[in-house]
Short mmCIF file of C-alpha atoms in Angstrom, two decimals:
data_model
loop_
_atom_site.label_atom_id
_atom_site.label_comp_id
_atom_site.label_asym_id
_atom_site.label_seq_id
_atom_site.Cartn_x
_atom_site.Cartn_y
_atom_site.Cartn_z
CA MET A 1 0.00 0.00 0.01
CA VAL A 2 1.30 3.44 -0.89
CA ASN A 3 1.56 5.85 2.03
CA ASN A 4 0.49 9.36 1.11
CA GLY A 5 1.10 10.71 4.58
CA VAL A 6 -1.12 13.09 6.49
CA SER A 7 -3.83 14.88 4.54
CA ARG A 8 -2.81 18.32 3.36
CA GLY A 9 -6.25 19.41 2.25
CA CYS A 10 -7.75 22.69 3.32
CA GLU A 11 -9.39 22.91 6.77
CA THR A 12 -12.90 23.37 5.32
CA CYS A 13 -12.68 20.18 3.24
CA LYS A 14 -11.35 18.28 6.22
CA ARG A 15 -14.34 19.33 8.33
CA ARG A 16 -16.70 18.42 5.51
CA ARG A 17 -14.94 15.05 5.01
CA LYS A 18 -14.42 15.93 1.32
CA LYS A 19 -11.41 15.27 -0.90
CA CYS A 20 -9.60 18.58 -1.45
CA ASP A 21 -7.93 19.49 -4.74
CA GLU A 22 -5.36 21.52 -2.72
CA ALA A 23 -5.48 24.49 -5.11
CA ARG A 24 -3.92 27.67 -3.70
CA PRO A 25 -4.75 30.12 -2.24
CA VAL A 26 -8.25 28.61 -2.03
CA CYS A 27 -9.39 25.20 -3.25
CA GLU A 28 -11.73 24.82 -6.22
CA ARG A 29 -14.15 22.54 -4.28
CA CYS A 30 -14.86 25.29 -1.74
CA LYS A 31 -15.10 27.90 -4.49
CA GLN A 32 -17.63 25.83 -6.47
CA ALA A 33 -19.66 25.13 -3.33
CA GLY A 34 -19.74 28.81 -2.43
CA LEU A 35 -18.01 28.16 0.88
CA HIS A 36 -15.31 30.09 2.72
CA CYS A 37 -12.02 28.19 2.32
CA SER A 38 -10.23 28.23 5.70
CA GLY A 39 -6.81 27.67 4.15
CA TYR A 40 -4.11 25.13 4.88
CA LYS A 41 -2.10 24.07 7.87
CA ASP A 42 1.60 24.69 7.74
CA ASP A 43 3.55 21.51 6.89
CA ALA A 44 5.35 21.78 10.21
CA ASP A 45 2.05 21.07 11.99
CA LEU A 46 1.38 17.87 10.01
CA ILE A 47 3.25 15.57 12.40
CA PHE A 48 2.30 13.41 15.36
CA ARG A 49 1.46 15.52 18.39
CA PRO A 50 0.82 13.60 21.63
CA TYR A 51 -1.79 15.22 23.85
CA GLU A 52 -0.64 17.49 26.62
CA GLY A 53 -2.08 17.43 30.14
CA SER A 54 -5.32 15.46 29.85
CA TYR A 55 -3.83 12.23 28.55
CA GLN A 56 -0.25 11.30 29.33
CA TYR A 57 1.03 7.81 28.51
CA GLN A 58 4.17 5.76 29.03
CA ALA A 59 5.31 3.05 26.70
CA GLY A 60 3.77 -0.30 27.60
CA SER A 61 1.33 1.09 30.14
CA VAL A 62 -2.29 2.23 30.07
CA ALA A 63 -1.56 5.44 31.94
CA THR A 64 1.04 6.93 34.23
CA SER A 65 -1.49 7.51 37.00
CA GLU A 66 -5.14 7.05 37.89
CA GLU A 67 -5.51 10.85 38.10
CA GLN A 68 -4.42 11.21 34.46
CA TYR A 69 -7.06 8.70 33.45
CA ASN A 70 -9.71 10.68 35.29
CA SER A 71 -8.77 14.04 33.80
CA SER A 72 -10.63 13.52 30.49
CA ASP A 73 -11.00 16.85 28.75
CA SER A 74 -14.48 16.79 27.28
CA THR A 75 -14.03 20.21 25.73
CA LYS A 76 -11.27 19.14 23.41
CA ASN A 77 -12.24 19.37 19.77
CA PRO A 78 -12.69 15.82 18.39
CA SER A 79 -11.53 16.91 14.93
CA GLU A 80 -8.26 18.14 16.44
CA ALA A 81 -7.79 14.77 18.07
CA SER A 82 -8.27 12.88 14.83
CA ASP A 83 -5.88 15.16 12.96
CA ALA A 84 -3.03 14.53 15.38
CA ILE A 85 -1.78 11.38 13.65
CA SER A 86 -2.25 9.48 10.39
CA PRO A 87 -2.83 5.75 10.96
CA ASP A 88 -1.14 4.88 7.66
CA SER A 89 1.93 7.05 8.34
CA GLN A 90 5.36 6.11 9.62
CA TYR A 91 4.28 5.94 13.29
CA ASP A 92 4.40 2.52 14.96
CA GLU A 93 1.42 0.58 16.26
CA GLU A 94 2.03 1.60 19.88
CA GLN A 95 1.85 5.31 19.06
CA ILE A 96 -1.30 4.80 16.96
CA ASP A 97 -2.94 2.71 19.71
CA LYS A 98 -2.29 5.41 22.29
CA HIS A 99 -3.63 8.12 20.06
CA ALA A 100 -6.71 6.01 19.20
CA LEU A 101 -7.55 5.53 22.88
CA GLN A 102 -7.11 9.22 23.56
CA THR A 103 -9.46 10.08 20.70
CA PHE A 104 -11.98 7.51 21.91
CA PHE A 105 -12.07 9.06 25.42
CA VAL A 106 -12.79 12.45 23.87
CA ASP A 107 -15.44 11.14 21.47
CA TYR A 108 -17.41 8.73 23.62
CA CYS A 109 -16.74 9.16 27.38
CA VAL A 110 -18.89 11.78 29.06
CA SER A 111 -18.18 12.66 32.69
CA SER A 112 -21.10 13.77 34.85
CA ALA A 113 -20.77 17.36 35.99
CA ASP A 114 -23.45 16.72 38.67
CA ARG A 115 -24.25 13.21 39.78
CA SER A 116 -27.58 14.29 41.22
CA LEU A 117 -28.66 15.20 37.68
CA SER A 118 -26.71 13.08 35.22
CA ARG A 119 -24.95 9.72 34.92
CA GLY A 120 -22.75 10.65 31.97
CA TYR A 121 -21.67 7.89 29.61
CA LEU A 122 -18.90 5.33 30.13
CA ASP A 123 -18.10 7.61 33.04
CA GLY A 124 -15.03 6.37 34.88
CA LEU A 125 -13.92 4.00 32.15
CA GLN A 126 -10.39 5.47 32.32
CA THR A 127 -10.27 4.56 36.04
CA LEU A 128 -11.43 1.04 35.31
CA LEU A 129 -8.75 0.56 32.63
CA PHE A 130 -6.08 1.83 34.98
CA HIS A 131 -7.04 -0.69 37.69
CA ALA A 132 -7.52 -3.57 35.25
CA GLY A 133 -4.14 -3.06 33.52
CA PRO A 134 -3.16 -2.75 29.85
CA GLN A 135 -3.26 -6.51 29.14
CA SER A 136 -6.76 -7.01 30.58
CA GLU A 137 -9.62 -7.98 28.30
CA VAL A 138 -11.49 -4.75 29.10
CA SER A 139 -8.45 -2.67 28.10
CA GLN A 140 -8.12 -4.68 24.91
CA ALA A 141 -11.81 -4.14 24.16
CA ALA A 142 -11.39 -0.38 24.72
CA LYS A 143 -8.44 -0.40 22.30
CA ILE A 144 -10.50 -2.26 19.65
CA VAL A 145 -13.35 0.29 19.82
CA ALA A 146 -10.84 3.13 19.79
CA LEU A 147 -9.01 1.74 16.74
CA ALA A 148 -12.32 1.22 14.91
CA ASN A 149 -13.31 4.81 15.72
CA LEU A 150 -9.95 6.13 14.43
CA GLY A 151 -9.94 3.83 11.41
CA LYS A 152 -13.37 5.03 10.34
CA LYS A 153 -12.43 8.69 10.91
CA SER A 154 -9.26 8.44 8.87
CA ASN A 155 -10.70 6.02 6.26
CA SER A 156 -7.78 3.63 6.85
CA PRO A 157 -8.48 0.11 5.46
CA SER A 158 -5.29 -1.25 7.03
CA LEU A 159 -6.21 -0.05 10.47
CA LEU A 160 -9.76 -1.37 10.17
CA GLU A 161 -8.47 -4.77 9.06
CA ARG A 162 -6.08 -4.88 12.00
CA THR A 163 -8.98 -4.01 14.33
CA ARG A 164 -11.04 -6.89 12.94
CA LEU A 165 -8.22 -9.30 13.69
CA LEU A 166 -7.84 -8.03 17.23
CA TYR A 167 -11.60 -8.30 17.72
CA SER A 168 -11.64 -11.89 16.52
CA ARG A 169 -8.83 -12.88 18.86
CA LEU A 170 -10.43 -11.19 21.87
CA LEU A 171 -13.78 -12.88 21.21
CA HIS A 172 -12.14 -16.30 21.65
CA SER A 173 -10.56 -15.44 25.01
CA PHE A 174 -13.63 -13.55 26.23
CA GLN A 175 -15.85 -16.55 25.56
CA ARG A 176 -13.68 -18.58 27.90
CA THR A 177 -13.84 -15.82 30.52
CA ILE A 178 -17.64 -15.54 30.61
CA SER A 179 -18.05 -19.33 30.64
CA ASN A 180 -16.13 -19.47 33.92
CA PRO A 181 -18.32 -18.44 36.95
CA SER A 182 -15.30 -17.17 38.84
CA THR A 183 -14.35 -14.65 36.14
CA SER A 184 -17.65 -13.86 34.38
CA SER A 185 -19.34 -11.76 37.06
CA THR A 186 -16.82 -8.90 37.25
CA ILE A 187 -17.11 -5.29 36.17
CA GLU A 188 -14.29 -5.95 33.68
CA SER A 189 -16.43 -8.64 31.94
CA PHE A 190 -19.52 -6.42 31.99
CA MET A 191 -17.73 -3.47 30.40
CA THR A 192 -15.89 -5.73 27.93
CA ALA A 193 -19.29 -6.96 26.66
CA VAL A 194 -20.56 -3.37 26.36
CA LEU A 195 -17.47 -2.17 24.51
CA LEU A 196 -17.45 -5.12 22.09
CA GLY A 197 -21.09 -4.38 21.32
CA LEU A 198 -20.15 -0.75 20.71
CA TYR A 199 -17.48 -1.92 18.26
CA GLU A 200 -20.13 -3.88 16.31
CA MET A 201 -22.31 -0.74 16.07
CA ILE A 202 -19.49 1.53 14.90
CA SER A 203 -18.19 -0.94 12.35
CA ALA A 204 -21.57 -2.08 10.95
CA THR A 205 -21.95 -2.07 7.14
CA GLU A 206 -24.76 -2.75 4.71
CA SER A 207 -23.43 -6.25 4.10
CA ASP A 208 -22.60 -6.92 7.75
CA HIS A 209 -25.12 -5.42 10.16
CA GLY A 210 -23.10 -6.41 13.21
CA LYS A 211 -23.77 -8.85 16.01
CA HIS A 212 -24.32 -6.52 18.95
CA GLY A 213 -27.31 -8.61 20.01
CA ALA A 214 -24.94 -11.34 21.20
CA HIS A 215 -23.18 -8.86 23.45
CA ILE A 216 -26.38 -7.51 25.06
CA ARG A 217 -27.30 -11.13 25.88
CA GLY A 218 -23.85 -11.40 27.45
CA VAL A 219 -24.48 -8.27 29.49
CA SER A 220 -27.81 -9.70 30.70
CA ALA A 221 -26.14 -13.03 31.63
CA ILE A 222 -23.43 -11.27 33.61
CA LEU A 223 -25.91 -9.16 35.58
CA SER A 224 -28.02 -12.25 36.30
CA THR A 225 -25.12 -14.09 37.87
CA GLY A 226 -25.92 -14.99 41.47
CA GLU A 227 -22.52 -14.09 42.95
CA SER A 228 -21.82 -10.87 41.18
CA ARG A 229 -18.69 -8.89 42.03
CA LEU A 230 -19.58 -5.90 39.88
CA ASP A 231 -18.67 -3.39 42.61
CA LEU A 232 -15.05 -4.56 42.88
CA VAL A 233 -11.97 -4.06 40.78
CA ASN A 234 -8.69 -5.39 42.19
CA GLY A 235 -10.06 -5.01 45.69
CA VAL A 236 -10.88 -1.31 45.18
CA LYS A 237 -14.50 -0.21 45.07
CA VAL A 238 -14.44 1.75 41.85
CA PHE A 239 -17.94 1.17 40.44
CA GLN A 240 -21.46 0.71 41.70
CA VAL A 241 -24.23 -0.86 39.68
CA ALA A 242 -27.26 1.20 38.87
CA ASP A 243 -30.64 -0.21 37.84
CA PRO A 244 -30.47 -3.21 35.46
CA GLN A 245 -34.26 -3.24 34.95
CA LEU A 246 -33.92 -1.85 31.47
CA ILE A 247 -32.44 -5.13 30.18
CA GLY A 248 -34.93 -7.23 32.11
CA VAL A 249 -32.63 -8.44 34.87
CA PRO A 250 -34.15 -8.87 38.34
CA THR A 251 -32.32 -7.17 41.18
CA LYS A 252 -32.58 -6.99 44.96
CA GLN A 253 -30.69 -3.73 45.26
CA PRO A 254 -32.77 -1.08 47.06
CA GLU A 255 -31.20 1.76 45.10
CA ALA A 256 -32.51 0.16 41.91
CA LEU A 257 -35.95 1.68 42.42
CA GLN A 258 -34.90 4.97 40.89
CA GLY A 259 -33.67 3.49 37.61
CA ILE A 260 -31.01 4.89 35.32
CA LEU A 261 -33.22 6.83 32.86
CA GLY A 262 -33.84 9.95 34.86
CA ALA A 263 -32.25 12.36 37.29
CA PRO A 264 -30.65 10.38 40.15
CA ALA A 265 -31.91 13.03 42.60
CA LEU A 266 -35.60 12.39 41.80
CA SER A 267 -37.88 11.56 44.66
CA PRO A 268 -38.42 7.79 45.00
CA PHE A 269 -42.15 8.51 44.74
CA VAL A 270 -41.71 9.61 41.11
CA GLN A 271 -42.10 6.71 38.67
CA SER A 272 -38.85 5.98 36.83
CA LEU A 273 -38.71 5.79 33.07
CA ASP A 274 -37.15 2.31 33.47
CA SER A 275 -40.21 0.93 35.21
CA ILE A 276 -42.44 2.27 32.44
CA PHE A 277 -40.30 0.49 29.89
CA VAL A 278 -40.63 -2.74 31.85
CA LYS A 279 -44.41 -2.39 31.56
CA MET A 280 -44.04 -1.53 27.87
CA ARG A 281 -41.94 -4.57 26.94
CA PRO A 282 -44.92 -6.97 26.37
CA LEU A 283 -46.48 -4.43 24.01
CA ILE A 284 -43.35 -4.23 21.86
CA SER A 285 -43.50 -7.99 21.22
CA ARG A 286 -46.98 -7.48 19.70
CA ILE A 287 -46.05 -4.77 17.25
CA GLU A 288 -45.45 -7.25 14.40
CA ALA A 289 -48.97 -8.64 14.84
CA LEU A 290 -50.35 -5.10 14.58
CA VAL A 291 -48.33 -4.20 11.50
CA THR A 292 -49.35 -7.38 9.66
CA CYS A 293 -52.92 -7.24 10.98
CA THR A 294 -52.67 -10.84 12.21
CA LEU A 295 -54.00 -9.76 15.63
CA THR A 296 -57.74 -10.18 15.00
CA HIS A 297 -59.48 -11.00 18.27
CA CYS A 298 -61.38 -7.91 19.45
CA ASP A 299 -60.74 -8.52 23.14
CA ASP A 300 -56.97 -8.77 22.54
CA ILE A 301 -57.01 -5.58 20.52
CA GLN A 302 -59.04 -3.73 23.14
CA PHE A 303 -56.64 -4.90 25.86
CA LEU A 304 -53.61 -3.77 23.83
CA LYS A 305 -55.15 -0.37 23.18
CA ALA A 306 -55.94 0.14 26.88
CA ALA A 307 -52.37 -0.81 27.80
CA ALA A 308 -51.00 1.66 25.25
CA LEU A 309 -53.23 4.45 26.56
CA ASP A 310 -52.00 3.70 30.09
CA ILE A 311 -48.33 3.77 29.09
CA ASN A 312 -48.76 7.01 27.13
CA ALA A 313 -50.32 8.57 30.22
CA ASP A 314 -47.44 7.29 32.40
CA LEU A 315 -44.89 8.79 30.00
CA SER A 316 -46.71 12.10 29.93
CA ARG A 317 -46.71 12.21 33.72
CA TRP A 318 -42.97 11.37 33.72
CA GLN A 319 -42.31 14.39 31.49
CA ASP A 320 -44.32 16.69 33.80
CA SER A 321 -42.59 15.40 36.95
CA GLN A 322 -39.02 16.24 35.93
CA LEU A 323 -36.86 18.72 37.77
CA ARG A 324 -36.57 22.21 36.35
CA GLU A 325 -32.83 21.68 35.75
CA TRP A 326 -33.65 18.58 33.76
CA LYS A 327 -36.12 20.07 31.33
CA PRO A 328 -35.06 21.39 27.88
CA THR A 329 -34.24 25.08 27.63
CA SER A 330 -34.61 27.24 24.53
CA ILE A 331 -31.41 28.26 22.74
CA GLY A 332 -33.22 30.14 20.06
CA PHE A 333 -35.27 29.73 16.88
CA TRP A 334 -34.15 28.88 13.37
CA SER A 335 -36.07 29.99 10.30
CA CYS A 336 -35.56 28.31 6.94
CA CYS A 337 -33.18 29.95 4.50
CA ASP A 338 -32.50 29.36 0.82
CA ASP A 339 -28.86 28.30 1.09
CA VAL A 340 -29.31 25.09 3.10
CA SER A 341 -27.46 22.19 1.42
CA ASP A 342 -28.80 18.71 0.80
CA ASP A 343 -26.52 17.58 3.63
CA SER A 344 -28.40 19.74 6.14
CA ILE A 345 -29.66 18.36 9.47
CA PHE A 346 -31.71 21.51 10.24
CA TRP A 347 -35.45 21.72 10.56
CA PRO A 348 -37.16 25.10 10.97
CA GLY A 349 -38.31 25.75 14.49
CA PRO A 350 -36.97 25.97 18.08
CA VAL A 351 -33.45 24.87 19.04
CA ASP A 352 -33.23 23.39 22.53
CA GLY A 353 -30.37 22.92 24.94
CA TYR A 354 -30.01 20.48 27.85
CA PHE A 355 -28.04 20.00 31.06
CA ASP A 356 -25.80 17.52 29.16
CA PRO A 357 -26.04 14.96 26.33
CA TYR A 358 -27.13 12.17 28.71
CA VAL A 359 -30.17 14.20 29.73
CA ALA A 360 -31.00 15.03 26.10
CA ALA A 361 -30.72 11.32 25.21
CA VAL A 362 -33.14 10.32 28.01
CA TRP A 363 -35.70 12.86 26.78
CA ASN A 364 -35.48 11.55 23.24
CA THR A 365 -35.92 8.01 24.57
CA CYS A 366 -39.13 9.15 26.27
CA TYR A 367 -40.33 10.84 23.06
CA LYS A 368 -39.58 7.65 21.12
CA ALA A 369 -41.52 5.54 23.61
CA ARG A 370 -44.53 7.83 23.44
CA LEU A 371 -44.50 7.68 19.65
CA ILE A 372 -44.64 3.88 19.87
CA ALA A 373 -47.52 4.04 22.35
CA LEU A 374 -49.43 6.47 20.09
CA GLU A 375 -48.81 4.14 17.12
CA PHE A 376 -50.35 1.26 19.08
CA ILE A 377 -53.38 3.34 19.97
CA VAL A 378 -54.01 4.41 16.36
CA ARG A 379 -53.43 0.95 14.86
CA CYS A 380 -55.66 -0.71 17.40
CA SER A 381 -58.47 1.76 16.64
CA LEU A 382 -58.10 1.08 12.92
CA LEU A 383 -58.44 -2.66 13.53
CA LEU A 384 -61.47 -2.10 15.76
CA HIS A 385 -63.11 0.22 13.20
CA ASP A 386 -64.25 2.51 16.04
CA GLY A 387 -64.48 5.59 13.79
CA ASP A 388 -61.98 7.63 15.84
CA THR A 389 -60.06 10.12 13.68
CA HIS A 390 -57.29 10.40 16.32
CA LYS A 391 -56.69 14.06 15.89
CA GLU A 392 -55.46 14.26 19.49
CA GLU A 393 -52.90 11.43 18.99
CA HIS A 394 -51.59 12.94 15.78
CA ALA A 395 -51.28 16.34 17.48
CA GLU A 396 -49.33 14.78 20.32
CA ALA A 397 -47.05 13.00 17.85
CA GLN A 398 -46.38 16.29 16.09
CA LYS A 399 -45.33 17.90 19.38
CA LEU A 400 -43.08 14.95 20.27
CA THR A 401 -41.33 14.92 16.89
CA GLY A 402 -40.94 18.71 17.14
CA LYS A 403 -39.10 18.29 20.47
CA MET A 404 -36.92 15.57 18.97
CA LEU A 405 -36.06 17.78 16.00
CA SER A 406 -35.20 20.68 18.30
CA SER A 407 -32.62 18.54 20.10
CA ILE A 408 -30.73 17.59 16.93
CA PRO A 409 -28.36 20.63 16.78
CA TYR A 410 -27.48 20.18 20.47
CA LEU A 411 -26.59 16.49 20.06
CA LEU A 412 -24.94 16.60 16.66
CA LEU A 413 -23.10 19.93 16.39
CA ARG A 414 -20.06 21.24 18.23
CA ASP A 415 -21.74 24.63 18.53
CA PRO A 416 -25.58 24.28 18.43
CA LYS A 417 -25.99 28.09 18.77
CA SER A 418 -24.38 28.51 15.34
CA VAL A 419 -27.68 27.29 13.82
CA ILE A 420 -29.53 30.39 14.89
CA SER A 421 -27.39 32.74 12.79
CA GLY A 422 -28.14 30.58 9.75
CA PRO A 423 -26.36 27.39 8.55
CA ARG A 424 -24.70 28.93 5.55
CA GLU A 425 -21.88 26.44 5.43
CA PHE A 426 -21.00 23.06 6.82
CA GLN A 427 -21.48 22.88 10.59
CA GLU A 428 -18.75 21.12 12.56
CA PRO A 429 -19.90 17.79 14.02
CA GLY A 430 -19.87 17.43 17.78
CA ARG A 431 -18.82 14.33 19.70
CA PRO A 432 -20.01 11.07 18.16
CA PHE A 433 -21.56 10.15 21.48
CA GLY A 434 -24.45 12.51 20.63
CA GLY A 435 -25.17 10.74 17.34
CA LEU A 436 -24.85 7.36 18.97
CA LEU A 437 -27.65 7.96 21.48
CA LEU A 438 -29.82 9.90 19.03
CA MET A 439 -29.89 7.40 16.19
CA HIS A 440 -32.33 4.84 17.59
CA PRO A 441 -35.05 7.38 18.58
CA LEU A 442 -34.68 8.89 15.10
CA TYR A 443 -35.01 5.49 13.44
CA VAL A 444 -38.17 4.59 15.41
CA ALA A 445 -39.72 7.93 14.37
CA THR A 446 -39.14 7.08 10.71
CA LYS A 447 -41.12 3.85 11.08
CA VAL A 448 -44.33 4.92 12.84
CA SER A 449 -47.29 6.20 10.85
CA VAL A 450 -48.14 8.93 13.35
CA VAL A 451 -45.04 10.91 12.18
CA PRO A 452 -45.60 12.84 8.91
CA ALA A 453 -43.71 11.61 5.86
CA PRO A 454 -41.65 14.84 5.32
CA VAL A 455 -40.39 14.65 8.93
CA GLN A 456 -39.53 10.96 8.51
CA ALA A 457 -37.52 11.77 5.38
CA HIS A 458 -35.63 14.49 7.24
CA MET A 459 -34.86 12.17 10.15
CA SER A 460 -33.54 9.54 7.72
CA LYS A 461 -31.26 12.21 6.30
CA CYS A 462 -30.07 12.97 9.80
CA LEU A 463 -29.24 9.31 10.33
CA ALA A 464 -27.20 9.34 7.15
CA TRP A 465 -25.45 12.48 8.37
CA ILE A 466 -24.54 10.76 11.65
CA GLY A 467 -23.10 7.83 9.75
CA ARG A 468 -21.17 10.01 7.31
CA HIS A 469 -19.80 12.69 9.69
CA MET A 470 -19.64 10.79 12.99
CA ASN A 471 -18.47 7.53 11.44
CA ILE A 472 -21.11 5.28 13.06
CA GLY A 473 -21.83 2.44 10.70
CA GLN A 474 -25.16 1.47 12.28
CA ALA A 475 -26.55 4.99 11.71
CA THR A 476 -25.83 4.66 7.98
CA LEU A 477 -27.53 1.28 8.01
CA LEU A 478 -30.61 2.64 9.75
CA SER A 479 -30.90 5.49 7.24
CA MET A 480 -31.44 3.06 4.32
CA ALA A 481 -35.16 2.67 3.74
CA SER A 482 -34.45 -0.09 1.23
CA ASN A 483 -32.60 -2.13 3.84
CA PRO A 484 -34.98 -2.60 6.78
CA VAL A 485 -33.71 -4.21 10.00
CA PRO A 486 -35.65 -6.34 12.48
CA ALA A 487 -37.26 -4.57 15.42
CA GLN A 488 -35.23 -6.66 17.90
CA PHE A 489 -32.02 -5.47 16.20
CA VAL A 490 -32.97 -1.87 17.07
CA VAL A 491 -34.11 -2.76 20.63
CA ASP A 492 -30.84 -4.59 21.29
CA GLY A 493 -28.80 -1.65 19.95
CA HIS A 494 -30.58 0.93 22.06
CA THR A 495 -30.42 -1.29 25.12
CA LEU A 496 -26.70 -1.92 24.70
CA LEU A 497 -26.01 1.80 24.69
CA TRP A 498 -27.92 2.33 27.91
CA ALA A 499 -25.97 -0.53 29.49
CA GLY A 500 -23.00 1.85 29.26
CA MET A 501 -24.73 3.87 31.97
CA LEU A 502 -25.34 0.99 34.36
CA THR A 503 -22.04 1.66 36.07
CA GLN A 504 -20.53 4.78 37.58
CA PRO A 505 -17.53 5.58 39.78
CA ALA A 506 -18.25 4.97 43.43
#
């Protein structure tokens, strides 16, 4: 393979993930697109630059100290991280592996700024890797996800192929680990399963959808183990387990009553979103019967409609019961303009902000669940021929999709406020974590009849944008209307992502 070194394209083409013709002083691609060309980096900057401060590494070790692992800088620009090294350049595998892990921490690990309000995502993973050691399976799994993330960002076939080989090897050893009761019920095994599932979602393609379902079953099995040691790592209490109700695992832990999908500081008298989902699970299994109209007994249909009405009411009450700090806040309003490109993720209307991406993701999960409940209500009525026009349900669905649309700039862009001044050129993507937790609610909205067709088309375009600019293969897959995926595939994917919030630093 010929090594062309680090990309020397203009900064605008790099942000847009476009091939630059490198014309000077401005490139022809930017000129033809009517965009401002941001110019070129000096050649002296196109070399490997290890991170300063937040991530310091020594050869052969995961980190020089636990404190360095815990000092993840979530404000660092992900695009700067990916530009720091070229995977196909002269740098050795050790340097590339270190850089990949650094980039992964920036892209996917979200520390909670206030544990009474947010759980973050993969929060404390750096601490876990430090205690487990660089040769542990959980550290190897983190490296695999990190390399896949970097390989997709840099479009490096050689790095992606190496990642596949590492993944295959780890699967064999991990299967032996989880088959042994003495090693399967550890936090390392739990997080290894979560990270391997995340790898499947990032690396999914049209020809290979990924096997993340196997990993969520592994997560369930680990949590169901009778003698779980999930709160211990090398004798140090680093993690505590939150509520595993979401993946259907019974628990005797008293703190599990609050659930993980909601503010941890909520009163125990407020129903958790988790418990509503537990009630909702039997309905989901009947959706295929509704779609194919094979559910024909009137009593069964009436029962299903009543259950859907009850769940929609529970979800509405959940929304009303949230803390003020937890509710969306208005950033501004965007009006349509003529110079929006076909690649746009913008929809005219309000732009909302949230306490953090975790909170935004929980709200979208609630909106998604309510859309499913409304879909059940409408379809049951159609089968019962009760003459209801369902104006109220369609109006509710319109409000829910509007709230989902208003969260898109916050979750997908580095600067959501830039939308308000008018998206006249490509907007810089934010951290891929936002796209990861937004993609399943978007996909569900594209598949329910209570959402208008133009909105569904726009949401499919947003899924394609996530796949293209945030390098998440499953998002690209979900954007393809001609390539439908089973409902359980989507449920497993969304569940696996929430499993990443089941643990938190003690």
